[in-house]
XYZ file of C-alpha atoms in Angstrom:
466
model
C 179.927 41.223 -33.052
C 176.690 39.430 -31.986
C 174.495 41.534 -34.726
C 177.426 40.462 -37.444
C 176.900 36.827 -36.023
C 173.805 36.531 -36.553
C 172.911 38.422 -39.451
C 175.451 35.589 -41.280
C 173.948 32.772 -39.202
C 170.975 33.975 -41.147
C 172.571 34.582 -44.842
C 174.075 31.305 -44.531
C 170.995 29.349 -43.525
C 169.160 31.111 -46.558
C 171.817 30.593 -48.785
C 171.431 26.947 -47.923
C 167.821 26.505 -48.394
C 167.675 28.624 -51.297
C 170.188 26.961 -52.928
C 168.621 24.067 -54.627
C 165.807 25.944 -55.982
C 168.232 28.977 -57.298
C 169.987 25.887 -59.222
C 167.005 24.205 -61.099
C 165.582 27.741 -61.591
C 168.529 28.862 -62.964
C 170.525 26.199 -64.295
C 167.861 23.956 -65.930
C 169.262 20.815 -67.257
C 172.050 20.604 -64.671
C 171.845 18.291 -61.894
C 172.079 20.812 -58.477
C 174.393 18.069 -56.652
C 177.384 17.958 -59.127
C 177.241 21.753 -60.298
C 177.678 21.914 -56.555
C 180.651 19.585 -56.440
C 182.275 21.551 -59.726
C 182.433 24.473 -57.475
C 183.281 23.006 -54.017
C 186.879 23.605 -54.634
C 186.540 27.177 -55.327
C 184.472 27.610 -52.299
C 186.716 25.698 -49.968
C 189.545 28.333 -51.746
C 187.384 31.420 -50.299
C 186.969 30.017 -47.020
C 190.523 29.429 -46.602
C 191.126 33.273 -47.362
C 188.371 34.481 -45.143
C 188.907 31.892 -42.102
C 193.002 33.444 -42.447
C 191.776 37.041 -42.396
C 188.846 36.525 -39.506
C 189.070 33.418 -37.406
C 190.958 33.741 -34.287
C 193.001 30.630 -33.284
C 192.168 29.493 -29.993
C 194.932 30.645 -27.286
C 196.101 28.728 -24.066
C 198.420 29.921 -21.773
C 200.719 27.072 -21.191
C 203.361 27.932 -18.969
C 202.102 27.266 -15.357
C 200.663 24.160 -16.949
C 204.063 22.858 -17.806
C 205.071 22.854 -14.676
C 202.350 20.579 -13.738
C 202.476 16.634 -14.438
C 200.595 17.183 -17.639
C 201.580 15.832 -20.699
C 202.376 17.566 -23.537
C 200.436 15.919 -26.208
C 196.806 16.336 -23.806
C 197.665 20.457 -23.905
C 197.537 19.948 -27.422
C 194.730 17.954 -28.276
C 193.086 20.197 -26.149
C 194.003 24.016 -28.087
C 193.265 21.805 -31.167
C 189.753 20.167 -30.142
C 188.616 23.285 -28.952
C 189.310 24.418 -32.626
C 186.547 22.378 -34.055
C 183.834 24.395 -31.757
C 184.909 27.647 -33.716
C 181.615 29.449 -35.442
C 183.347 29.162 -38.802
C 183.100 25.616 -38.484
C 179.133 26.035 -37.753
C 178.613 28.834 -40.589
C 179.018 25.986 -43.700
C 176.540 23.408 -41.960
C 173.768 25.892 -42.747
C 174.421 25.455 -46.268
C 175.584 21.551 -46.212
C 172.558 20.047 -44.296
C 169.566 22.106 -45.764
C 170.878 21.139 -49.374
C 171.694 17.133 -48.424
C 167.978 17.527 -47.147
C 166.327 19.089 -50.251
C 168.209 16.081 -52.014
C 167.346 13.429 -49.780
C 163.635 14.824 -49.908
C 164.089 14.765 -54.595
C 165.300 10.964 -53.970
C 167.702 12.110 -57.277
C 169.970 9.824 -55.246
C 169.693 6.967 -52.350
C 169.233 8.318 -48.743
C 172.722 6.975 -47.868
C 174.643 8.377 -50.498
C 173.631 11.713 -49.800
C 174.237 11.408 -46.236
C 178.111 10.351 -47.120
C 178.287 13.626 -49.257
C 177.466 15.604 -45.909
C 180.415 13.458 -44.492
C 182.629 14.337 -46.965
C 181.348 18.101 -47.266
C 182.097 18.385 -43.306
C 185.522 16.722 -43.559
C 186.637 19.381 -45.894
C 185.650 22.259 -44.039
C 187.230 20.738 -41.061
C 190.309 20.377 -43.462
C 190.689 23.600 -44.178
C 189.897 24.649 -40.491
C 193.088 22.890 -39.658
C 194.813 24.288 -42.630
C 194.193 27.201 -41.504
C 196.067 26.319 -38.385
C 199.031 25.251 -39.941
C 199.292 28.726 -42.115
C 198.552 31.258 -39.842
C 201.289 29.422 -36.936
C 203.770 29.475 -39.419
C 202.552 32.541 -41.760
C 201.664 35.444 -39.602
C 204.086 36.436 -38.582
C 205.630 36.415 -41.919
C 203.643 37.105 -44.322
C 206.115 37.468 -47.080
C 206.594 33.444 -46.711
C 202.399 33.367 -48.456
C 203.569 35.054 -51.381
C 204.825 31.691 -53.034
C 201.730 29.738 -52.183
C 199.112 32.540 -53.123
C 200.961 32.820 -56.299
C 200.414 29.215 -57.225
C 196.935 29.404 -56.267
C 196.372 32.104 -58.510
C 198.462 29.416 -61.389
C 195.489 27.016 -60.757
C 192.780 29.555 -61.082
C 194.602 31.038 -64.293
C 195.036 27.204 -65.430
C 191.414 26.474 -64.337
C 189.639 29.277 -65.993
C 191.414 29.571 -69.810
C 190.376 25.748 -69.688
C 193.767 24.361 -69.261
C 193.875 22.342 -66.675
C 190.210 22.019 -64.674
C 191.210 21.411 -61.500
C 187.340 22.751 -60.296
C 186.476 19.683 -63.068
C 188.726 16.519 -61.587
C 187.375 18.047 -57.751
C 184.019 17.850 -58.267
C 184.240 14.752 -60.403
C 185.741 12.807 -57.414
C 182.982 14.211 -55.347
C 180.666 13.208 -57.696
C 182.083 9.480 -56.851
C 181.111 9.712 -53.299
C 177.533 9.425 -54.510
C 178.309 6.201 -56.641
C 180.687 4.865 -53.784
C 179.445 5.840 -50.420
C 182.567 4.463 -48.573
C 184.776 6.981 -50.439
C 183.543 9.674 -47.779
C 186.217 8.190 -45.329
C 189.040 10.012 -47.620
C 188.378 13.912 -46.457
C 188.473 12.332 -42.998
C 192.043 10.763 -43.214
C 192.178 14.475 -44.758
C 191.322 15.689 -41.156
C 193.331 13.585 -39.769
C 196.827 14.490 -41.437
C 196.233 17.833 -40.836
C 195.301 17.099 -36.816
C 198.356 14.979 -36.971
C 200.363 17.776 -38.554
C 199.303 20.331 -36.228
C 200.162 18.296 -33.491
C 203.450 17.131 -34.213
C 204.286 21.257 -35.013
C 203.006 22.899 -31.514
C 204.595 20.004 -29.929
C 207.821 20.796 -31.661
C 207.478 24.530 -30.435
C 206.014 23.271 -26.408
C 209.274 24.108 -24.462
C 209.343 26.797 -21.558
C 212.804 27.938 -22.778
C 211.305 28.556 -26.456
C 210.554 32.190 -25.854
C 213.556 32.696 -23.843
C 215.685 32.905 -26.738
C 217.624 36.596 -27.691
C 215.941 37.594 -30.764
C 218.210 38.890 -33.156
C 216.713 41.744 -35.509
C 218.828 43.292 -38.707
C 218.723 46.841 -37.671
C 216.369 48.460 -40.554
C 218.165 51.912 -40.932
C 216.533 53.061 -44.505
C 216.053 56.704 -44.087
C 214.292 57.794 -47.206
C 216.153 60.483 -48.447
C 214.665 60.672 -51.755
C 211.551 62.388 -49.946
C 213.486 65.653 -49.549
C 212.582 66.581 -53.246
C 209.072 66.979 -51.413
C 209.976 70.104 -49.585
C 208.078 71.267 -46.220
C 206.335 67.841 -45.795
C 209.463 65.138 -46.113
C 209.917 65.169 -42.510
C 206.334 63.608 -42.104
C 206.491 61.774 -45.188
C 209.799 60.062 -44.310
C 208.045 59.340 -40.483
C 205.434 57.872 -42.033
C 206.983 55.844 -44.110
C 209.701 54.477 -41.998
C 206.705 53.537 -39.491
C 205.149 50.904 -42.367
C 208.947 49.650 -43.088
C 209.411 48.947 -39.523
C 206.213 47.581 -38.285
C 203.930 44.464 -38.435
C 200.891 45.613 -38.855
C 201.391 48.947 -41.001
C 203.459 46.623 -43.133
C 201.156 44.017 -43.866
C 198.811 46.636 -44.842
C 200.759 46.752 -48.079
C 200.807 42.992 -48.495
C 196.972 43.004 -48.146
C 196.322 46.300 -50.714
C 198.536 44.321 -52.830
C 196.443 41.136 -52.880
C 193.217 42.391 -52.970
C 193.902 43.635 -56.124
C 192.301 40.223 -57.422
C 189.127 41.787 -55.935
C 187.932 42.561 -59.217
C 188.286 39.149 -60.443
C 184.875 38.396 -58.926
C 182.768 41.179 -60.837
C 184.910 41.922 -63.919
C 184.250 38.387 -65.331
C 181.141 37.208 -63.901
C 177.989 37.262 -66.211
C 175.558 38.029 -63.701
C 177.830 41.918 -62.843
C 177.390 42.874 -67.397
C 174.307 44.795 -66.658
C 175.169 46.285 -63.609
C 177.826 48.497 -64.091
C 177.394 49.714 -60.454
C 179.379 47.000 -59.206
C 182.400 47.952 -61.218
C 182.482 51.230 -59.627
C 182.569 49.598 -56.493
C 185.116 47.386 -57.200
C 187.325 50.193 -58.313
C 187.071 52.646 -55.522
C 187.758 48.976 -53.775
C 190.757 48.596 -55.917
C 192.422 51.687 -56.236
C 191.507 52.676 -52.538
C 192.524 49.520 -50.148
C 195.220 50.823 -49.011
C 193.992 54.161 -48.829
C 191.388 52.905 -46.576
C 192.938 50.312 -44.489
C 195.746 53.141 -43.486
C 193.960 56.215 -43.722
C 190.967 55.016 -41.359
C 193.504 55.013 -38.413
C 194.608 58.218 -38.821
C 196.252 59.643 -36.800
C 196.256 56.653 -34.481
C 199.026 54.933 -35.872
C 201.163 58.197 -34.396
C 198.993 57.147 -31.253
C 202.414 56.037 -29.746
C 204.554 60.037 -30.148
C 201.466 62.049 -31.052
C 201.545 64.272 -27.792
C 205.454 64.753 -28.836
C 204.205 66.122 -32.350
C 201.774 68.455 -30.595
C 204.222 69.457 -28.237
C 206.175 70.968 -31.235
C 206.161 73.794 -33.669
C 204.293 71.491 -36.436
C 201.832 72.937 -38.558
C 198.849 70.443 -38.442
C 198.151 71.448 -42.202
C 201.428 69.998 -43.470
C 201.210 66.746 -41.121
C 198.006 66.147 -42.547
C 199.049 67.371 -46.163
C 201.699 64.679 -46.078
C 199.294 61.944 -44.712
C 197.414 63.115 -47.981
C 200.105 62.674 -49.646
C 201.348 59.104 -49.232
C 197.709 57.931 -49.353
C 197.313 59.913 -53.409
C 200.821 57.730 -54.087
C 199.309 54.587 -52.849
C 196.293 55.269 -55.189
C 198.334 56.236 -58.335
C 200.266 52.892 -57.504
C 197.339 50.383 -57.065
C 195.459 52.203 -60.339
C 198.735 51.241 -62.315
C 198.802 47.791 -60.648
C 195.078 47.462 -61.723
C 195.820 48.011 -65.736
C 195.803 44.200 -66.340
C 192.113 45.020 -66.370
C 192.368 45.694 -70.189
C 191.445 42.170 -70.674
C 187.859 42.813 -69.745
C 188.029 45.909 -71.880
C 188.688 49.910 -72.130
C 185.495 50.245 -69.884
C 186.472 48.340 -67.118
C 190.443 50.151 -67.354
C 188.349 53.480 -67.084
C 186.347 53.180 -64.408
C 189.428 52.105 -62.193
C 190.917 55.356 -63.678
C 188.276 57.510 -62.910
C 187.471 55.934 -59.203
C 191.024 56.565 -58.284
C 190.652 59.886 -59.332
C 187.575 59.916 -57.213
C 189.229 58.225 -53.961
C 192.220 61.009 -54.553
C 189.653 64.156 -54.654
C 186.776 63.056 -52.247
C 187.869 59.960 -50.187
C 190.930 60.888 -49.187
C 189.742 64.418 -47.052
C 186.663 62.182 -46.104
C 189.008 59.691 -44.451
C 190.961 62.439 -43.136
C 188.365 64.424 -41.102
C 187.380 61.368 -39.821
C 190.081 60.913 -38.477
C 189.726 63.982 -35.980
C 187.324 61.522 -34.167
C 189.794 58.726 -33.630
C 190.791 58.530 -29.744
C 192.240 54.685 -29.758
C 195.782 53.861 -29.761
C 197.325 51.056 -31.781
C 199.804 48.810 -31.150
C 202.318 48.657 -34.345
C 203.844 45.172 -33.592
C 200.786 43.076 -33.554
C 199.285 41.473 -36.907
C 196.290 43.079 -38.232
C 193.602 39.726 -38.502
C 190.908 39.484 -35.892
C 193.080 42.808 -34.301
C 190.273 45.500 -33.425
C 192.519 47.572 -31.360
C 191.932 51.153 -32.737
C 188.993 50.377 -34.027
C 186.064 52.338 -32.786
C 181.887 53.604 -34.668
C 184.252 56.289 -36.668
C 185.867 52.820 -38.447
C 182.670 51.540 -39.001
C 180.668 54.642 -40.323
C 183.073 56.047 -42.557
C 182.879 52.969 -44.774
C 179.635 54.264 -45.589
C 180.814 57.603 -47.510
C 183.771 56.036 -49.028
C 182.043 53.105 -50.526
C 178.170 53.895 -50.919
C 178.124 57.164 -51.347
C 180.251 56.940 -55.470
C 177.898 53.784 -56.287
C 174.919 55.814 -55.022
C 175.658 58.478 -57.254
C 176.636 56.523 -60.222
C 173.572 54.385 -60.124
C 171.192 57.455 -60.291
C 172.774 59.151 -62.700
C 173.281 55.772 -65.188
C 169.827 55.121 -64.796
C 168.723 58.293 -65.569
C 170.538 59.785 -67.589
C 173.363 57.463 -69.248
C 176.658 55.240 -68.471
C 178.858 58.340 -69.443
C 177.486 60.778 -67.520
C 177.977 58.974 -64.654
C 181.439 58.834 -64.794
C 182.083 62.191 -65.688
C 179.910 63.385 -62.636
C 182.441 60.922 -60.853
C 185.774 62.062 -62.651
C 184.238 65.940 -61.825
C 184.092 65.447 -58.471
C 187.281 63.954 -57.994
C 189.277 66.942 -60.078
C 186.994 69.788 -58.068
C 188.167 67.843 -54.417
C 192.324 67.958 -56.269
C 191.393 71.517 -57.089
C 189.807 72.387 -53.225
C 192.143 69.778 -51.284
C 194.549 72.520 -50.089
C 191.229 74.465 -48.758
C 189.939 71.259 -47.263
C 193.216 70.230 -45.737
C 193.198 73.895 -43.954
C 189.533 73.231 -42.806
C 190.358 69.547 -41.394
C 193.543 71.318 -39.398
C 191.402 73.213 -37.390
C 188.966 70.684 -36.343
C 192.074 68.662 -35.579
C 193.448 71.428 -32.980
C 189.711 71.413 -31.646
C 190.219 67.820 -30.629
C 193.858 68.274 -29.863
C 193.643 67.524 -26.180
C 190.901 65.148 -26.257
C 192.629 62.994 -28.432
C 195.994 62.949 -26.698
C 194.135 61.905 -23.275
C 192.470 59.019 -25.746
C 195.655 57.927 -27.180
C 197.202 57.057 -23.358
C 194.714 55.157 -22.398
C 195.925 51.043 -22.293
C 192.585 49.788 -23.569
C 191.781 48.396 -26.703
């Protein structure tokens, strides 16, 4: 976590002193301030996505305190003044004051009005940071509730982008005011300020002892999945596996997030700079078509962590438990390739690469992500939401990234460079059918290096840590 830290502490800052330059180098005639200002809205969008999926909220444990003469309303100021110290807060200051200083040093405006564009640029982060608050309180734990509001987001951008309505336009032309009218800088701090103000009147709402001493009523969730029996030998495992994402947080949202990140491609599919690197697209559809795939299949067989010594204990053949894990990830492939056909609109290229990398994630990622999996010895708890949660995460997570990803755009890019664009794929497409045709091979391979590790994975799986 430290390296991570720092190695963005250090793409930020050179993001932010690089940034004016990049703009007059590339975008001569267009004054770096307001191109910035176009796009603030789009950026303050991101950050709101990646500051949900990564910032932890900061935590207080408030019950002895209660029962102290404390007042409410000082416990709260507190959780959300300790907020502002968070390192996402920090990360967009090395971009804000390196740029106000490379325009304070042009003189393309006065000293002062540049320094109330920093104002206003710092308001709005800390805007979102409490916006931010207010979603992921009331959000998390249902994350169905987002669906509404990332829909209309995606409205805007729709809206935005076919030239509709700019709301990127109107954003950065009331920025651009803020340079004319200095004292318009005060309005992202009353910004700040409602949202402070909103979070406070919510967690004092929700600041009672009794609050969590309330039964909790659940429907009882008795789906048994009987249409899996047309699978044969593996529908036990296939209807266990699939009655563990109905029924749990974290497994669950793990759908909700494969299903989102379909927009992933948004960013390379219709971006100028991506044309002449067709690399990228590759890489956006093993992304794609493989999210789920990867999210899921990395913690095999942890998410069993919880009865796995019960399945060993049995008379289950390892090579159908793992066949059927193989099995629900090459549905969730074939489903998030069909998802992905809205592609068209960027052309037939773009719709067959996704094609082709899902049949590549089906063929080689999937028995990658598989015999990794004989290395996993961390348990996972199934209730607990899945941001900022590393529990069951361990160097296998982090290395097999590495195959899954690199390794298709490493082989692409060679073989487009030297030889052509639709060789490339077919090396791809190739692969994938040869893995389909060898899966049942490599299934019966990964088996036995999963009895190897039999025992040493059931002793990891008991163990309380994360």
């Amino acid at each position: 976590m430290g390296f991570l830290a720092l190695y963005f502490i250090a793409a930020f800052l050179m993001f932010g002193i690089g940034l004016y330059p990049i703009i007059i180098e590339y975008f001569p005639g267009e004054e770096p301030l307001y191109l910035v200002n176009r796009w603030f809205l789009v950026w303050m969008v991101l950050e709101l996505v990646y500051r949900f999926l990564l910032q932890n909220l900061p935590i207080m444990d408030i019950k002895p305190l209660m029962l102290l003469p404390i007042k409410k309303r000082k416990m709260v100021n507190f959780v959300l003044l300790k907020s502002l110290y968070s390192f996402f807060n920090f990360l967009p200051l090395l971009i804000i004051i390196p740029f106000g200083i490379f325009n304070i040093y042009k003189q393309t405006f006065s000293t002062g009005a540049i320094i109330a564009w920093m104002i206003a640029m710092i308001g709005l982060t800390l805007s979102v940071n409490y916006a931010n608050f207010i979603i992921k309180k009331n959000f998390t734990d249902n994350i169905k509730a987002l669906i509404p509001v990332v829909l209309s987001i995606a409205v805007i951008a729709i809206l935005d982008y076919f030239k509709i309505f700019e709301s990127s336009v109107w954003f950065g032309k009331g920025l651009n005011a803020i340079l004319e009218f200095p004292l318009l800088a005060l309005t992202p701090i009353l910004i700040v300020i409602v949202f402070y103000k909103w979070n406070q009147k919510d967690l004092e709402s929700k600041f009672y002892l009794d609050s969590t001493l309330k039964d909790e009523v659940k429907d009882a969730n008795t789906n048994e999945f009987l249409w899996t029996r047309r699978f044969g030998d593996i529908a036990p495992y296939l209807q266990l596996d699939l009655k563990m994402i109905w029924r749990n947080k974290r497994p669950k949202t793990t759908v909700y997030i494969s299903i989102l990140f379909l927009a992933y491609g948004l960013i390379f599919y219709g971006n100028d700079a991506y044309q002449e690197m067709p690399a990228f697209f590759v890489f956006a559809g093993i992304f794609i078509t493989g999210i789920f795939m990867i999210n899921f299949g990395q913690f095999i067989p942890s998410w069993d962590a919880g009865y796995y010594p019960l399945i060993m204990a049995q008379n289950i053949p390892l090579k159908k438990y793992l066949t059927a894990k193989a099995g629900l990830i090459t549905f969730s492939v074939v489903v998030l390739a069909i998802l992905s056909t809205p592609y068209l609109y960027f052309g037939w290229k773009i719709f067959l690469i996704n094609l082709i990398c899902a049949v590549y994630n089906i063929g080689v990622n999937i028995p990658i992500l598989l015999y990794a999996g004989s290395f996993n010895r961390k348990k996972i708890d199934l209730d607990k939401s899945p941001f900022m949660n590393y529990q069951g995460t361990g160097a296998t997570q982090w290395i097999v990234g590495l195959p899954l990803l690199l390794m298709p755009l490493l082989i692409f890019w060679i073989i487009n460079k030297f030889i052509s664009f639709e060789s490339a794929l077919t090396v791809l497409f190739v692969l994938g059918v040869v893995g389909l045709i060898l899966r049942n091979r490599a299934i019966g391979f990964i088996a036995q290096r999963y009895k190897g590790q039999k025992y040493a994975m059931i002793e990891g799986f008991k163990q309380s840590g994360e």
